[in-house]
Amino acid sequence: MKLALPLALLALAATGAAAEDVGQPLPPKTVDWSFNGPFGTYDRGALQRGFQVYKEVCSVCHSLNLVAFHDLAAPGGPGFSEAQAKAIAAGYKIPAEPNDKGEIFDSNGNRLTRPGVLADHFPPPFANEQAARASNGGALPPDLSLIVKARAGGPDYVYSIITGFGHKPPPGFKVIDGKYYNPYFAGRNISMPPPLGGGSVTFGDGTPATVANEAEAVVTFLAWASEPKLEQRHLVGFEVLAFLALLAGLLFLAYRKVWKDKH
Amino acid sequence: MAETTEPTRRDFLYIATGAAATVGALFAIWPFLDQMNPSSAVLAAASIEVEIGAIQPGQQVVFKWRGHPLFVRRRTPKEIAEACAIPVSELPDPLARNANRADDAPATDANRAVKPEWLVLLGVCTHLGCTPTVSTPQVPQGSYGGWLCHCHGSEYDTAGRIRKGPAPQNLAVPPYAFTGSTKIKVG
Amino acid sequence: MAGKSTYVASTTFTRWLDARLPILRLANDSFVNFPTPRNLNFWYTFGGILAFMLGVQIVTGIVLAMHYVPNADLAFTSVEGRIMREVNYGWLIRYVHANGASMFFLAVYIHMFRGLYYGSYKAPREVLWILGVMIYLLMMATAFFGYVLPWGQMSFWGATVITSLFSALDQIVPHLGTTVTTWLWGDFSVGDATLNRFFSLHYLLPFLIAGVVGLHIWALHVPGNNNPLGIDVKGPQDTVPFHPYYTVKDAFFLALFAIFYMAFVFYAPNFFGNPDNYIQANPLVTPTDIVPEWYLLPYYAMLRSVPQKLIGVLVLVGALLTLFFIPWLDTSKTRSCRFRPLMKQLFWLLVGDCLLLGYVGAESADAAWQLGGMQLPLVWLARLGTLYFFGFFWVLMPLVGRLERPKPVPQSIARAVLGEA
């Protein structure tokens, strides 16, 4: 008798699980981001580690077209010094202007390049959409400059996607050839292979390179890439709202004074 | 008693409210003014580093710096000597016009070129802004071996100083420094 | 009330100016010594708030136009690459402008519903109401053009869906619809030609709005403001001068509104937006759900409630045209719903109806509610909502005006205000 209720609930739960609607993706996991809330800021360490993950893993397929090297040294960002940002830029090869002979390719047919400078943006891994699709089985890896704002669920969604691999598809679910099962993705068939494994990078600050840490770092970095002015926005916002509250208070008193004898 | 203090208290409130609103409005105006200032992209491109080692003596290469032509001229010993020979008192513009020197530094050749062999100048005629043409032994321009501005006939010498014509000032020397033996950072 | 001017030019300069261009006189008679009913409540502050919002949108818009590039290849980057990242405070001006549009519509809906509730559209204020509807339509056009400019996925596909509505004209006159849409687009689909002309019109329309707002205020000042009691001003004891009484009241509620507005700008700047608009427009990929901004959702729901394209368009246009006829549809002699017990309830049902239509407009076209074991497709709710919308104005307003027994209105404003005190 005592077991009847728990057993009934268990049965109910079991039927619920078996009836999982695979037509819908799972809701994203919730992560407590450092930049959540009105007083949120970006964790500098996470931004730098995330940049490393982007550079060493994601940038093979994904461009970051709207971010410039000098942004890496800007306030509210990863906090590299100007010299460090300059060095990072110089490590990239940017397609060069035509040389004095008007050439843009060398004798082997490779595009002539020059080292990056602060004013340059991150160069894309592929010259154009067709090249990107050809290298990725017909799928187009999206630019990541705004990815956190371009997806419902924001950073939680992006985090869930990149950590959402490794689930077993439910029985009867068809995983399309060349794609991967990811329950957080609409349709649950995603073209991107699992991007992160444990130890994909080695963090200079000693943070263990677990998938969760790598993911948290890169999503923080991508959140900054999507919204580089967040910290300034929160700070100015506080000042503006505080001022408006003060002004509203003064106006309220003035309003009462003016109307005192009219009510 | 109450009659005299009441209006003062009421007026103070109105004055305080008006002042707060005005201060707020002024702070609010600032972003609208600041947005017209150069953006972070413009500021990032405000400084360039150029490789000048391939320039031959007597040759000039023109780069683009902050939207203007930048003349980098590798002077021959003859050109340097010509520039040093003139006393500053004979020059129409006696000031160096060099961003790397004090405002009142005289226009000696040493104050015009950090390293005598290399002349780095803003290629904007100080008359009305045209781009002067460089004088070469094969094709001399003007009588002073430097530059001739074809718009209104200003003539500059081998240190880029105005010698004849309507231009009031010597060609400006932008802020620059050598970051290597053949590399300069301008701006 | 437009009565005699009370302005007295007190200095030599002001007398000189007054004899040549009586602008200070006009300002004084309109906004300083203008007799205004003494019983205006919080809902009457939205006119001032709207004027403020128009100013904000124009100023931020002009500044944004200094950096925006109206070219299909460059527009998205000019907004997301340049304005949001590189221009000093560009992010702030953009978020103020984008959220400003939402605040503008929130204020205009409150303002319109206030007018409906207190009978501010009734004689002698019919032209005032009509000018207001014209402003509303101009606002909708401006907002529609403006949303296309960032050239995101929603910009492009929203433009495609709405401009394609005109192709329904094909069913009235063969080829007319496609001719019109091609003419609107300047191309065979929404593209660069469309974007450039939308930019031009988006810059132009707000100044037309400003002009009609001038007429709107003029039309208001002839009879003077209505008031929550809906009864006429009987004399000076019923009024107070606009300044300082309503300048300070408007300023206070404007400050509260600004707090609400700025909370979104600084702490939830993308709340009213759609993530798909952070993806650059792609004519070859349609987003899963094409949704307009929230303030157009009720009309979107009405449009989709009818399966036949042309009828759907006529329903949408009909809903908007209905607004023009309101002063003549309401037959009641009593203005304010405070004294109209039945109309008051129908009014609140209308408010709920608009909210319901807005909700349905946001959902996908085939969405349904699960009720027990049954499915209720939301399109049926939209049909019900559309029916009520038209029924309220074309059936209920004329009928209830005649059949309802209104409560007795007070003798005068002063009596009502001071008597209660």
Coordinates of N, CA and C in Angstrom, one line a residue, chain A residues 38 66-67 121 145-146 149-152 225 227-229 232-234 236-238 240-241 244-245 248 251-252 254-255 258-259 262-263, chain C residues 38 76-77 80-81 84-86 89 91 95 240 244-246 248-249 251-252 255 258-259 262-263 265-267 269-270 275 278-279 421:
Chain A
P38 N 22.3 42.5 -13.7 CA 22.6 43.9 -14.0 C 24.0 44.3 -13.6
L66 N 33.8 40.3 -37.2 CA 33.5 41.6 -36.7 C 34.5 42.0 -35.5
V67 N 35.3 41.1 -35.1 CA 36.2 41.4 -34.0 C 37.6 41.8 -34.6
H121 N 40.9 42.9 -38.7 CA 39.9 42.0 -38.1 C 40.5 40.5 -38.2
S145 N 30.9 36.0 -34.5 CA 30.9 37.3 -33.9 C 29.7 37.7 -33.1
L146 N 28.5 37.2 -33.5 CA 27.3 37.5 -32.9 C 26.5 36.3 -32.4
K149 N 24.1 36.3 -29.4 CA 22.9 37.1 -29.5 C 22.0 36.6 -30.6
A150 N 22.6 35.7 -31.5 CA 21.8 35.3 -32.7 C 21.0 34.0 -32.4
R151 N 21.1 33.5 -31.2 CA 20.4 32.2 -30.9 C 19.5 32.4 -29.7
A152 N 18.3 32.0 -29.8 CA 17.4 32.0 -28.6 C 18.1 31.2 -27.5
A225 N 32.5 38.6 -27.5 CA 32.6 39.0 -28.9 C 31.2 39.5 -29.4
E227 N 28.9 41.0 -27.5 CA 28.5 42.1 -26.7 C 29.7 42.7 -26.0
P228 N 30.7 43.3 -26.8 CA 31.9 43.8 -26.1 C 31.7 45.0 -25.2
K229 N 30.6 45.7 -25.3 CA 30.3 46.8 -24.5 C 29.5 46.6 -23.2
Q232 N 30.6 48.4 -19.9 CA 30.4 49.8 -20.0 C 28.9 50.1 -19.9
R233 N 28.1 49.2 -20.6 CA 26.6 49.4 -20.6 C 26.1 49.2 -19.1
H234 N 26.5 48.2 -18.4 CA 26.1 48.1 -17.1 C 26.4 49.2 -16.2
V236 N 27.3 52.5 -17.1 CA 26.6 53.7 -17.4 C 25.1 53.5 -17.0
G237 N 24.5 52.3 -17.2 CA 23.2 52.1 -16.8 C 22.9 52.4 -15.4
F238 N 23.8 51.9 -14.5 CA 23.6 52.2 -13.1 C 23.6 53.7 -12.8
V240 N 22.9 56.1 -14.9 CA 21.7 56.7 -15.5 C 20.5 56.5 -14.7
L241 N 20.3 55.2 -14.3 CA 19.1 54.9 -13.5 C 19.1 55.6 -12.1
L244 N 18.2 59.1 -12.7 CA 16.8 59.3 -13.0 C 15.9 59.1 -11.8
A245 N 16.3 58.2 -10.9 CA 15.6 58.0 -9.7 C 15.6 59.3 -8.8
A248 N 13.5 61.8 -10.5 CA 12.1 61.5 -10.4 C 11.6 61.9 -9.0
L251 N 11.3 65.6 -8.9 CA 10.1 66.1 -9.6 C 8.8 65.7 -8.9
F252 N 8.9 64.6 -8.2 CA 7.7 64.2 -7.4 C 7.4 65.3 -6.3
A254 N 8.4 68.3 -6.3 CA 8.0 69.6 -7.0 C 6.5 69.5 -7.4
Y255 N 6.1 68.3 -7.9 CA 4.7 68.1 -8.3 C 3.8 68.2 -7.2
V258 N 3.5 72.0 -6.2 CA 2.8 72.8 -7.2 C 1.3 72.5 -7.0
W259 N 0.9 71.3 -6.8 CA -0.5 70.9 -6.7 C -1.1 71.0 -5.3
K262 N -4.5 72.7 -4.9 CA -5.5 72.5 -5.9 C -6.3 71.2 -5.7
H263 N -5.9 70.4 -4.7 CA -6.7 69.1 -4.6 C -7.8 69.2 -3.7
Chain C
R38 N -8.6 70.6 -14.5 CA -7.8 70.4 -13.3 C -7.8 68.9 -12.9
F76 N 24.4 45.5 -42.7 CA 24.5 44.7 -41.5 C 25.8 45.0 -40.7
T77 N 26.9 45.0 -41.5 CA 28.2 45.3 -40.9 C 28.3 46.8 -40.4
E80 N 26.3 46.3 -37.0 CA 26.9 45.4 -36.0 C 28.4 45.5 -35.9
G81 N 29.0 45.9 -37.0 CA 30.5 46.0 -36.9 C 30.9 47.4 -36.5
M84 N 27.8 49.4 -33.4 CA 27.8 48.7 -32.1 C 29.1 48.5 -31.5
R85 N 30.2 48.6 -32.3 CA 31.5 48.2 -31.7 C 32.5 49.4 -31.8
E86 N 32.5 50.2 -32.9 CA 33.6 51.1 -33.1 C 33.2 52.6 -32.8
Y89 N 30.0 55.3 -28.1 CA 28.7 55.3 -27.6 C 27.7 54.8 -28.7
W91 N 26.8 51.9 -29.5 CA 26.0 50.8 -28.9 C 24.8 51.5 -28.1
Y95 N 20.8 51.1 -29.2 CA 19.9 50.5 -28.3 C 18.8 51.5 -27.9
V240 N -6.8 74.7 -14.7 CA -5.6 75.3 -14.1 C -4.7 75.6 -15.3
P244 N 2.4 76.0 -14.2 CA 3.3 74.9 -13.9 C 2.6 73.6 -13.6
Y245 N 1.3 73.5 -13.6 CA 0.6 72.3 -13.1 C 0.9 71.1 -13.9
Y246 N 0.7 71.2 -15.3 CA 0.9 70.0 -16.1 C 2.3 69.9 -16.6
V248 N 4.9 70.2 -14.7 CA 5.6 69.5 -13.6 C 5.0 68.0 -13.6
K249 N 3.7 67.9 -13.8 CA 3.2 66.5 -13.7 C 3.7 65.7 -14.9
A251 N 6.5 66.2 -16.5 CA 7.9 65.9 -16.3 C 8.1 64.8 -15.3
F252 N 7.3 64.7 -14.2 CA 7.5 63.6 -13.3 C 7.2 62.3 -13.9
A255 N 9.8 61.2 -16.2 CA 11.0 60.6 -15.5 C 10.7 59.2 -15.2
A258 N 11.0 57.2 -18.3 CA 12.4 57.1 -18.7 C 13.1 56.0 -17.9
I259 N 12.8 55.9 -16.6 CA 13.4 54.8 -15.8 C 13.0 53.5 -16.4
M262 N 14.9 53.2 -19.8 CA 16.3 53.0 -19.7 C 16.7 51.6 -19.0
A263 N 15.8 51.1 -18.2 CA 16.0 49.8 -17.7 C 16.2 48.7 -18.8
V265 N 17.0 49.6 -22.0 CA 18.2 49.9 -22.8 C 19.4 49.4 -22.2
F266 N 19.6 49.5 -20.9 CA 20.9 49.1 -20.3 C 20.9 47.7 -19.8
Y267 N 19.7 47.1 -19.4 CA 19.8 45.8 -18.8 C 19.1 44.7 -19.6
P269 N 18.5 45.0 -23.4 CA 18.4 45.7 -24.7 C 17.8 44.9 -25.8
N270 N 17.8 43.6 -25.7 CA 17.3 42.7 -26.8 C 16.0 42.0 -26.4
P275 N 16.3 37.1 -32.0 CA 17.6 36.7 -32.2 C 18.0 36.6 -33.7
Y278 N 20.0 39.0 -35.6 CA 21.5 39.1 -35.5 C 22.2 38.2 -36.5
I279 N 21.4 37.7 -37.4 CA 22.0 36.9 -38.5 C 21.8 37.7 -39.8
A421 N -12.8 66.3 -2.4 CA -11.8 66.7 -1.5 C -12.5 67.0 -0.2

